[in-house]
Amino acid sequence: MSKTVQPPGDGDGPGREVEPIDLKSALEERYLAYALSTIMHRALPDARDGMKPVHRRILYVMRLLRLNPEAAYRKCAKIVGDVMGNFHPHGDQAIYDALVRLAQDFSVRYPLVDGQGNFGNIDGDSPAAYRYTEARMTEVGTLLLEGITEDAVDFRPNYNEEDTEPVVLPGAFPNLLANGSSGIAVGMATNIPPHNLGEVIDATVHLLEHPDADVDALMEHVKGPDFPTGGQILGRSGINDAYRTGRGSVKMRAKASIEESKSGGYEIVVTELPYQTSCSAIAKRIQELVDNGDLDGIRDVNDGSAGGKTNLVITLKRDANANVVLNNLFKMTQLQSSFSINMVALVKGVPRTLNLLTALEGYVDHQIEVVTRRSKFRLQKARDREHIVEGLIKAL
């Protein structure tokens, strides 16, 4: 559209140019820019290291602060402040929430952060404020950074171009599948379950030895998701769909046993829960069903969980059929729930739906590049040292 020039003295300043634009076009253009920023820089993990930008920046800052497993703990306020001030110009609470999740052994299969203090619990209780809690990296967390000082990955300027940050972490193990990821972007979402690291590494080794391997061959090694809270997975159809197409639904069930109580009756004892469920919420729901008359045969519900151990005891009435009550509990409560798998991650900056094969191929390709670049760096360092030693020999 044509531009108009305001006369001096009007608007915000003399001679200020005003360009009329179409509102619909402006909204589309700006919303698209927002959507792309959310997809690429916030909500979706990279297929190479399995990290979102905030998690990558947290680990990188902890490395800069030398918070290795053998180092002393540092206040989380210091870590959050450095991340926010140097690399991640977003809210401090969002950064702290991401840091806390990396330390929760009920949220991630292999915690990357070793937390000291109140980091919340499986029942949904909030962690203490970051001025009270302390943290350092775990051994597993340091593996993701291995080789970062040896030109193994590219660096880019931070938001104010006063420093640099890694584009991706070297990632010495397949973190995307090992710890999984979840996030909601604009127009797309990801929900990748955690897996057993030994199984994923066995599949990776098989892929290295057999580059033409298909999904079915890799599924001989990766049997299914391995949730940190335990529980059972019912059936394999959802797992097969997810590993072949990148999308599927897995039905999870709590680990429960029927035991004879000291009083001579029976009780249902729950020791493992489906992923992302709360023992206290389930106990409350059961009590509501009993009070409303929707669930019969239950005399008492006692949540004795403590120290990260699940112990939900449901005492039955003497005339109740324990198996019938247990089946009703599975139907009416979160003792049985579903996990919708949607394996979306960034591949070369573009969101893709990955199956088991493409997820491992992305990791293997990344490791080939990391090892090659790291080896070249070490070779050049050795050659530089050789040059100095030759000079010293001649001088001697």
Tab-separated table of C-alpha atoms in Angstrom:
chain	number	residue	atom	x	y	z
A	1	MET	CA	0.000	0.000	0.000
A	2	SER	CA	1.050	3.595	-0.484
A	3	LYS	CA	2.736	5.475	2.323
A	4	THR	CA	1.482	8.775	3.743
A	5	VAL	CA	3.611	11.316	5.546
A	6	GLN	CA	2.157	13.131	8.522
A	7	PRO	CA	2.809	16.865	8.712
A	8	PRO	CA	5.260	18.071	11.369
A	9	GLY	CA	3.755	18.414	14.808
A	10	ASP	CA	1.279	15.561	14.485
A	11	GLY	CA	1.683	12.033	15.852
A	12	ASP	CA	4.768	10.945	17.759
A	13	GLY	CA	7.306	13.131	15.986
A	14	PRO	CA	7.938	15.492	13.102
A	15	GLY	CA	7.811	13.927	9.663
A	16	ARG	CA	6.844	10.494	11.069
A	17	GLU	CA	5.855	8.036	8.328
A	18	VAL	CA	2.615	6.071	8.709
A	19	GLU	CA	2.051	2.998	6.555
A	20	PRO	CA	-1.526	1.728	6.396
A	21	ILE	CA	-1.648	-2.080	6.381
A	22	ASP	CA	-4.346	-4.693	6.142
A	23	LEU	CA	-5.264	-5.962	9.629
A	24	LYS	CA	-5.866	-9.534	8.455
A	25	SER	CA	-2.461	-9.743	6.744
A	26	ALA	CA	-0.686	-8.221	9.738
A	27	LEU	CA	-2.282	-10.676	12.164
A	28	GLU	CA	-1.434	-13.655	9.943
A	29	GLU	CA	2.175	-12.536	9.513
A	30	ARG	CA	2.773	-11.817	13.183
A	31	TYR	CA	0.966	-14.913	14.460
A	32	LEU	CA	2.995	-17.070	12.076
A	33	ALA	CA	6.199	-15.550	13.466
A	34	TYR	CA	5.000	-16.249	17.008
A	35	ALA	CA	4.055	-19.829	16.094
A	36	LEU	CA	7.446	-20.516	14.513
A	37	SER	CA	9.241	-19.069	17.538
A	38	THR	CA	7.213	-21.260	19.900
A	39	ILE	CA	7.792	-24.378	17.813
A	40	MET	CA	11.524	-23.917	17.244
A	41	HIS	CA	12.703	-22.144	20.384
A	42	ARG	CA	10.489	-23.219	23.258
A	43	ALA	CA	8.106	-26.180	23.093
A	44	LEU	CA	9.663	-28.928	20.962
A	45	PRO	CA	12.851	-30.897	21.701
A	46	ASP	CA	15.701	-31.357	19.242
A	47	ALA	CA	15.913	-34.907	17.899
A	48	ARG	CA	19.703	-34.922	18.390
A	49	ASP	CA	20.012	-34.291	22.138
A	50	GLY	CA	16.352	-34.522	23.188
A	51	MET	CA	16.506	-31.111	24.840
A	52	LYS	CA	14.379	-27.992	24.667
A	53	PRO	CA	16.297	-24.679	24.672
A	54	VAL	CA	15.554	-23.959	28.349
A	55	HIS	CA	16.843	-27.376	29.486
A	56	ARG	CA	19.927	-27.071	27.287
A	57	ARG	CA	20.692	-23.647	28.716
A	58	ILE	CA	20.208	-24.813	32.305
A	59	LEU	CA	22.747	-27.632	31.878
A	60	TYR	CA	25.180	-25.367	30.041
A	61	VAL	CA	25.021	-22.754	32.810
A	62	MET	CA	25.544	-25.451	35.452
A	63	ARG	CA	28.653	-26.539	33.551
A	64	LEU	CA	29.909	-22.927	33.433
A	65	LEU	CA	29.370	-22.784	37.208
A	66	ARG	CA	31.330	-26.077	37.528
A	67	LEU	CA	28.416	-27.787	39.271
A	68	ASN	CA	29.692	-31.288	38.581
A	69	PRO	CA	28.534	-34.269	40.691
A	70	GLU	CA	31.565	-33.969	42.980
A	71	ALA	CA	31.150	-30.198	43.463
A	72	ALA	CA	29.234	-28.498	46.264
A	73	TYR	CA	25.574	-27.667	45.724
A	74	ARG	CA	24.708	-24.103	44.640
A	75	LYS	CA	21.520	-22.174	45.248
A	76	CYS	CA	18.973	-22.622	42.469
A	77	ALA	CA	18.456	-18.850	42.572
A	78	LYS	CA	22.022	-18.439	41.260
A	79	ILE	CA	21.456	-20.959	38.462
A	80	VAL	CA	18.102	-19.451	37.450
A	81	GLY	CA	19.544	-15.932	37.542
A	82	ASP	CA	22.477	-16.823	35.294
A	83	VAL	CA	20.244	-18.673	32.826
A	84	MET	CA	17.779	-15.792	32.647
A	85	GLY	CA	20.390	-13.031	32.530
A	86	ASN	CA	22.744	-14.592	30.002
A	87	PHE	CA	20.832	-16.976	27.756
A	88	HIS	CA	17.078	-17.324	28.350
A	89	PRO	CA	15.243	-13.969	28.619
A	90	HIS	CA	11.977	-15.402	29.919
A	91	GLY	CA	10.282	-15.673	33.309
A	92	ASP	CA	12.291	-16.907	36.282
A	93	GLN	CA	9.478	-19.210	37.413
A	94	ALA	CA	9.371	-20.967	34.032
A	95	ILE	CA	13.130	-21.568	34.208
A	96	TYR	CA	12.911	-22.842	37.787
A	97	ASP	CA	10.027	-25.180	36.905
A	98	ALA	CA	12.152	-26.653	34.099
A	99	LEU	CA	15.108	-27.060	36.476
A	100	VAL	CA	12.926	-28.770	39.087
A	101	ARG	CA	11.545	-31.251	36.565
A	102	LEU	CA	15.075	-32.322	35.579
A	103	ALA	CA	15.647	-33.285	39.232
A	104	GLN	CA	12.395	-35.189	39.880
A	105	ASP	CA	12.930	-38.938	39.658
A	106	PHE	CA	9.165	-39.434	39.228
A	107	SER	CA	9.051	-37.069	36.214
A	108	VAL	CA	12.165	-38.127	34.283
A	109	ARG	CA	13.549	-41.648	34.001
A	110	TYR	CA	17.167	-40.520	34.441
A	111	PRO	CA	17.406	-37.208	36.371
A	112	LEU	CA	19.948	-34.776	34.920
A	113	VAL	CA	20.003	-32.529	38.005
A	114	ASP	CA	20.798	-33.563	41.583
A	115	GLY	CA	18.583	-31.451	43.818
A	116	GLN	CA	18.953	-30.759	47.519
A	117	GLY	CA	15.911	-29.541	49.398
A	118	ASN	CA	12.199	-29.710	48.647
A	119	PHE	CA	11.766	-30.340	44.911
A	120	GLY	CA	8.093	-31.284	45.140
A	121	ASN	CA	6.596	-34.770	45.112
A	122	ILE	CA	4.458	-37.088	43.038
A	123	ASP	CA	1.288	-35.860	44.772
A	124	GLY	CA	1.661	-32.449	43.161
A	125	ASP	CA	3.040	-30.504	46.121
A	126	SER	CA	5.047	-27.525	44.902
A	127	PRO	CA	8.823	-27.310	45.387
A	128	ALA	CA	10.303	-24.774	47.762
A	129	ALA	CA	11.244	-21.355	46.370
A	130	TYR	CA	14.559	-21.232	44.519
A	131	ARG	CA	16.164	-19.190	47.280
A	132	TYR	CA	15.957	-22.289	49.501
A	133	THR	CA	16.783	-25.188	47.158
A	134	GLU	CA	20.204	-26.165	45.823
A	135	ALA	CA	21.363	-28.210	42.856
A	136	ARG	CA	24.229	-29.666	40.868
A	137	MET	CA	24.452	-31.987	37.869
A	138	THR	CA	24.154	-35.748	38.024
A	139	GLU	CA	26.629	-38.089	36.340
A	140	VAL	CA	24.053	-38.646	33.608
A	141	GLY	CA	23.704	-34.893	33.115
A	142	THR	CA	27.434	-34.418	32.583
A	143	LEU	CA	27.401	-37.081	29.847
A	144	LEU	CA	25.204	-34.866	27.693
A	145	LEU	CA	27.905	-32.150	27.812
A	146	GLU	CA	30.868	-34.431	27.127
A	147	GLY	CA	33.107	-32.898	24.436
A	148	ILE	CA	31.424	-29.488	24.410
A	149	THR	CA	34.821	-27.736	24.791
A	150	GLU	CA	36.355	-29.754	21.942
A	151	ASP	CA	34.483	-28.196	19.006
A	152	ALA	CA	32.022	-31.107	18.986
A	153	VAL	CA	29.009	-28.818	18.356
A	154	ASP	CA	28.297	-25.376	16.927
A	155	PHE	CA	27.841	-22.301	19.087
A	156	ARG	CA	25.724	-19.230	18.347
A	157	PRO	CA	25.464	-15.758	19.904
A	158	ASN	CA	23.087	-15.386	22.837
A	159	TYR	CA	20.102	-13.034	22.719
A	160	ASN	CA	22.182	-9.859	23.270
A	161	GLU	CA	25.271	-11.110	21.394
A	162	GLU	CA	27.490	-10.666	24.444
A	163	ASP	CA	28.137	-14.388	24.839
A	164	THR	CA	27.723	-17.668	22.967
A	165	GLU	CA	25.682	-20.796	23.681
A	166	PRO	CA	25.625	-24.308	22.162
A	167	VAL	CA	23.131	-24.910	19.373
A	168	VAL	CA	22.843	-28.521	20.544
A	169	LEU	CA	24.549	-30.620	23.239
A	170	PRO	CA	26.954	-33.434	22.248
A	171	GLY	CA	24.658	-35.952	23.956
A	172	ALA	CA	26.631	-39.067	24.859
A	173	PHE	CA	23.411	-41.093	25.195
A	174	PRO	CA	20.026	-40.999	23.368
A	175	ASN	CA	18.268	-38.634	25.755
A	176	LEU	CA	15.194	-38.078	23.560
A	177	LEU	CA	14.015	-41.662	24.030
A	178	ALA	CA	15.614	-42.278	27.444
A	179	ASN	CA	13.923	-39.373	29.240
A	180	GLY	CA	11.160	-38.556	26.778
A	181	SER	CA	9.643	-35.104	26.371
A	182	SER	CA	6.315	-33.299	26.360
A	183	GLY	CA	5.301	-29.887	25.129
A	184	ILE	CA	2.511	-27.926	23.469
A	185	ALA	CA	3.411	-25.591	20.622
A	186	VAL	CA	1.119	-23.761	18.197
A	187	GLY	CA	-0.778	-26.209	16.031
A	188	MET	CA	1.247	-29.192	17.224
A	189	ALA	CA	2.337	-30.988	20.370
A	190	THR	CA	4.777	-33.674	21.434
A	191	ASN	CA	4.487	-36.418	24.022
A	192	ILE	CA	7.388	-38.878	24.000
A	193	PRO	CA	7.496	-41.501	26.790
A	194	PRO	CA	10.703	-42.407	28.680
A	195	HIS	CA	12.469	-45.686	27.914
A	196	ASN	CA	14.984	-48.018	29.490
A	197	LEU	CA	18.427	-46.716	28.563
A	198	GLY	CA	19.940	-50.182	28.221
A	199	GLU	CA	17.288	-51.192	25.698
A	200	VAL	CA	17.676	-47.974	23.687
A	201	ILE	CA	21.479	-48.336	23.571
A	202	ASP	CA	21.150	-51.972	22.462
A	203	ALA	CA	18.888	-50.792	19.626
A	204	THR	CA	21.382	-48.044	18.733
A	205	VAL	CA	24.256	-50.519	18.576
A	206	HIS	CA	22.133	-52.816	16.406
A	207	LEU	CA	21.422	-49.901	14.044
A	208	LEU	CA	25.147	-49.096	13.818
A	209	GLU	CA	25.958	-52.702	12.959
A	210	HIS	CA	22.964	-53.071	10.609
A	211	PRO	CA	22.297	-49.692	8.906
A	212	ASP	CA	19.457	-51.235	6.865
A	213	ALA	CA	17.571	-52.402	9.986
A	214	ASP	CA	13.820	-51.716	10.088
A	215	VAL	CA	11.518	-50.785	12.969
A	216	ASP	CA	10.602	-54.398	13.715
A	217	ALA	CA	14.277	-55.318	14.165
A	218	LEU	CA	14.770	-52.415	16.603
A	219	MET	CA	11.638	-53.434	18.516
A	220	GLU	CA	13.392	-56.675	19.387
A	221	HIS	CA	15.562	-54.530	21.676
A	222	VAL	CA	13.164	-51.736	22.736
A	223	LYS	CA	10.218	-53.591	24.253
A	224	GLY	CA	8.200	-50.533	25.208
A	225	PRO	CA	8.186	-47.404	27.382
A	226	ASP	CA	9.766	-47.615	30.842
A	227	PHE	CA	7.982	-45.180	33.135
A	228	PRO	CA	9.801	-43.954	36.276
A	229	THR	CA	6.787	-44.633	38.502
A	230	GLY	CA	6.569	-48.277	37.434
A	231	GLY	CA	3.196	-49.873	36.807
A	232	GLN	CA	2.159	-52.176	33.993
A	233	ILE	CA	1.449	-51.691	30.287
A	234	LEU	CA	-1.535	-53.576	28.879
A	235	GLY	CA	-1.110	-55.026	25.389
A	236	ARG	CA	1.358	-54.236	22.613
A	237	SER	CA	-0.835	-52.765	19.862
A	238	GLY	CA	-0.394	-49.183	21.094
A	239	ILE	CA	3.366	-49.665	21.411
A	240	ASN	CA	3.592	-51.126	17.899
A	241	ASP	CA	1.611	-48.224	16.432
A	242	ALA	CA	3.781	-45.647	18.184
A	243	TYR	CA	7.089	-47.221	17.137
A	244	ARG	CA	5.990	-47.700	13.519
A	245	THR	CA	4.124	-44.441	12.905
A	246	GLY	CA	5.144	-42.101	15.740
A	247	ARG	CA	1.611	-42.019	17.150
A	248	GLY	CA	-0.194	-44.422	19.471
A	249	SER	CA	-1.841	-44.843	22.851
A	250	VAL	CA	-0.486	-46.984	25.670
A	251	LYS	CA	-2.809	-48.215	28.412
A	252	MET	CA	-1.133	-48.157	31.838
A	253	ARG	CA	-2.275	-49.908	34.993
A	254	ALA	CA	-1.150	-49.672	38.618
A	255	LYS	CA	0.593	-52.621	40.245
A	256	ALA	CA	-1.877	-53.877	42.829
A	257	SER	CA	-2.140	-57.059	44.878
A	258	ILE	CA	-4.907	-58.579	46.986
A	259	GLU	CA	-3.631	-59.475	50.466
A	260	GLU	CA	-5.152	-60.829	53.647
A	261	SER	CA	-5.311	-58.219	56.399
A	262	LYS	CA	-4.408	-58.740	60.042
A	263	SER	CA	-8.096	-58.592	60.998
A	264	GLY	CA	-8.886	-61.548	58.753
A	265	GLY	CA	-10.412	-59.628	55.839
A	266	TYR	CA	-8.842	-58.602	52.562
A	267	GLU	CA	-7.212	-55.431	51.333
A	268	ILE	CA	-5.910	-54.137	48.003
A	269	VAL	CA	-2.333	-52.832	48.218
A	270	VAL	CA	-1.098	-50.553	45.425
A	271	THR	CA	2.707	-50.224	45.201
A	272	GLU	CA	3.231	-48.707	41.717
A	273	LEU	CA	1.168	-46.098	39.866
A	274	PRO	CA	0.649	-45.165	36.208
A	275	TYR	CA	2.912	-42.370	34.983
A	276	GLN	CA	1.843	-38.802	35.845
A	277	THR	CA	-0.804	-39.831	38.379
A	278	SER	CA	-1.014	-38.898	42.051
A	279	CYS	CA	-1.565	-41.299	44.930
A	280	SER	CA	-3.359	-38.723	47.055
A	281	ALA	CA	-5.639	-37.734	44.157
A	282	ILE	CA	-6.522	-41.381	43.528
A	283	ALA	CA	-7.247	-41.945	47.243
A	284	LYS	CA	-9.466	-38.854	47.281
A	285	ARG	CA	-11.306	-40.025	44.168
A	286	ILE	CA	-11.913	-43.472	45.653
A	287	GLN	CA	-13.319	-41.914	48.827
A	288	GLU	CA	-15.649	-39.709	46.751
A	289	LEU	CA	-16.939	-42.735	44.822
A	290	VAL	CA	-17.564	-44.613	48.069
A	291	ASP	CA	-19.340	-41.636	49.713
A	292	ASN	CA	-21.551	-41.156	46.637
A	293	GLY	CA	-22.478	-44.829	46.563
A	294	ASP	CA	-20.903	-45.412	43.150
A	295	LEU	CA	-18.380	-47.939	44.475
A	296	ASP	CA	-19.298	-50.759	46.843
A	297	GLY	CA	-17.244	-53.112	48.976
A	298	ILE	CA	-14.698	-50.639	50.370
A	299	ARG	CA	-14.481	-49.961	54.094
A	300	ASP	CA	-11.434	-47.674	54.292
A	301	VAL	CA	-8.764	-46.000	52.117
A	302	ASN	CA	-5.352	-45.245	53.595
A	303	ASP	CA	-2.541	-43.493	51.718
A	304	GLY	CA	0.651	-44.538	53.486
A	305	SER	CA	3.049	-43.366	50.770
A	306	ALA	CA	6.284	-41.824	52.044
A	307	GLY	CA	9.871	-41.294	50.962
A	308	GLY	CA	9.069	-41.777	47.282
A	309	LYS	CA	7.479	-45.195	47.952
A	310	THR	CA	3.858	-45.751	46.919
A	311	ASN	CA	1.693	-47.541	49.463
A	312	LEU	CA	-2.044	-47.157	48.948
A	313	VAL	CA	-4.041	-49.598	51.097
A	314	ILE	CA	-7.737	-50.119	50.307
A	315	THR	CA	-9.460	-52.129	53.049
A	316	LEU	CA	-12.454	-54.152	51.851
A	317	LYS	CA	-15.661	-55.117	53.589
A	318	ARG	CA	-15.924	-58.749	54.693
A	319	ASP	CA	-18.586	-59.639	52.115
A	320	ALA	CA	-16.833	-57.881	49.204
A	321	ASN	CA	-15.375	-59.706	46.218
A	322	ALA	CA	-11.817	-58.383	46.006
A	323	ASN	CA	-11.398	-59.032	42.268
A	324	VAL	CA	-14.662	-57.281	41.409
A	325	VAL	CA	-13.710	-54.257	43.523
A	326	LEU	CA	-10.255	-54.107	41.910
A	327	ASN	CA	-11.727	-54.208	38.401
A	328	ASN	CA	-14.150	-51.411	39.325
A	329	LEU	CA	-11.228	-49.355	40.645
A	330	PHE	CA	-9.425	-49.774	37.320
A	331	LYS	CA	-12.544	-48.597	35.460
A	332	MET	CA	-13.446	-45.649	37.677
A	333	THR	CA	-10.101	-44.207	38.824
A	334	GLN	CA	-6.658	-43.360	37.504
A	335	LEU	CA	-5.331	-46.700	38.695
A	336	GLN	CA	-5.731	-47.379	34.987
A	337	SER	CA	-5.044	-44.588	32.495
A	338	SER	CA	-3.695	-43.994	28.999
A	339	PHE	CA	-0.566	-42.289	27.694
A	340	SER	CA	-0.961	-40.804	24.214
A	341	ILE	CA	2.330	-41.051	22.334
A	342	ASN	CA	3.070	-38.343	19.762
A	343	MET	CA	6.755	-38.440	18.844
A	344	VAL	CA	7.299	-34.972	17.369
A	345	ALA	CA	10.784	-33.417	17.461
A	346	LEU	CA	12.883	-30.924	15.504
A	347	VAL	CA	14.972	-32.435	12.711
A	348	LYS	CA	17.300	-29.830	11.153
A	349	GLY	CA	15.056	-27.136	12.609
A	350	VAL	CA	11.843	-28.594	11.163
A	351	PRO	CA	9.206	-30.410	13.277
A	352	ARG	CA	8.825	-34.037	12.217
A	353	THR	CA	6.852	-36.997	13.510
A	354	LEU	CA	9.429	-39.702	14.235
A	355	ASN	CA	9.097	-43.436	14.508
A	356	LEU	CA	11.563	-45.571	16.446
A	357	LEU	CA	13.906	-45.916	13.453
A	358	THR	CA	14.053	-42.234	12.473
A	359	ALA	CA	14.470	-41.184	16.119
A	360	LEU	CA	17.533	-43.423	16.484
A	361	GLU	CA	18.884	-42.449	13.041
A	362	GLY	CA	18.807	-38.784	14.072
A	363	TYR	CA	20.800	-39.601	17.192
A	364	VAL	CA	23.325	-41.799	15.345
A	365	ASP	CA	23.925	-39.147	12.649
A	366	HIS	CA	24.492	-36.571	15.378
A	367	GLN	CA	26.993	-38.804	17.176
A	368	ILE	CA	28.944	-39.431	13.968
A	369	GLU	CA	29.304	-35.677	13.524
A	370	VAL	CA	30.196	-35.134	17.210
A	371	VAL	CA	32.871	-37.852	17.274
A	372	THR	CA	34.342	-36.699	13.942
A	373	ARG	CA	34.591	-33.060	15.016
A	374	ARG	CA	35.934	-33.968	18.450
A	375	SER	CA	38.582	-36.262	16.920
A	376	LYS	CA	39.692	-33.538	14.493
A	377	PHE	CA	39.993	-31.105	17.389
A	378	ARG	CA	42.085	-33.545	19.425
A	379	LEU	CA	44.285	-34.316	16.398
A	380	GLN	CA	44.942	-30.623	15.782
A	381	LYS	CA	45.701	-30.103	19.468
A	382	ALA	CA	48.211	-32.985	19.355
A	383	ARG	CA	49.814	-31.548	16.195
A	384	ASP	CA	50.134	-28.132	17.821
A	385	ARG	CA	51.818	-29.749	20.819
A	386	GLU	CA	54.079	-31.768	18.518
A	387	HIS	CA	55.204	-28.546	16.824
A	388	ILE	CA	56.148	-26.995	20.179
A	389	VAL	CA	57.957	-30.143	21.351
A	390	GLU	CA	59.993	-30.290	18.121
A	391	GLY	CA	61.062	-26.694	18.695
A	392	LEU	CA	62.055	-27.449	22.289
A	393	ILE	CA	64.107	-30.465	21.122
A	394	LYS	CA	65.977	-28.359	18.573
A	395	ALA	CA	66.601	-25.622	21.148
A	396	LEU	CA	67.893	-28.219	23.613
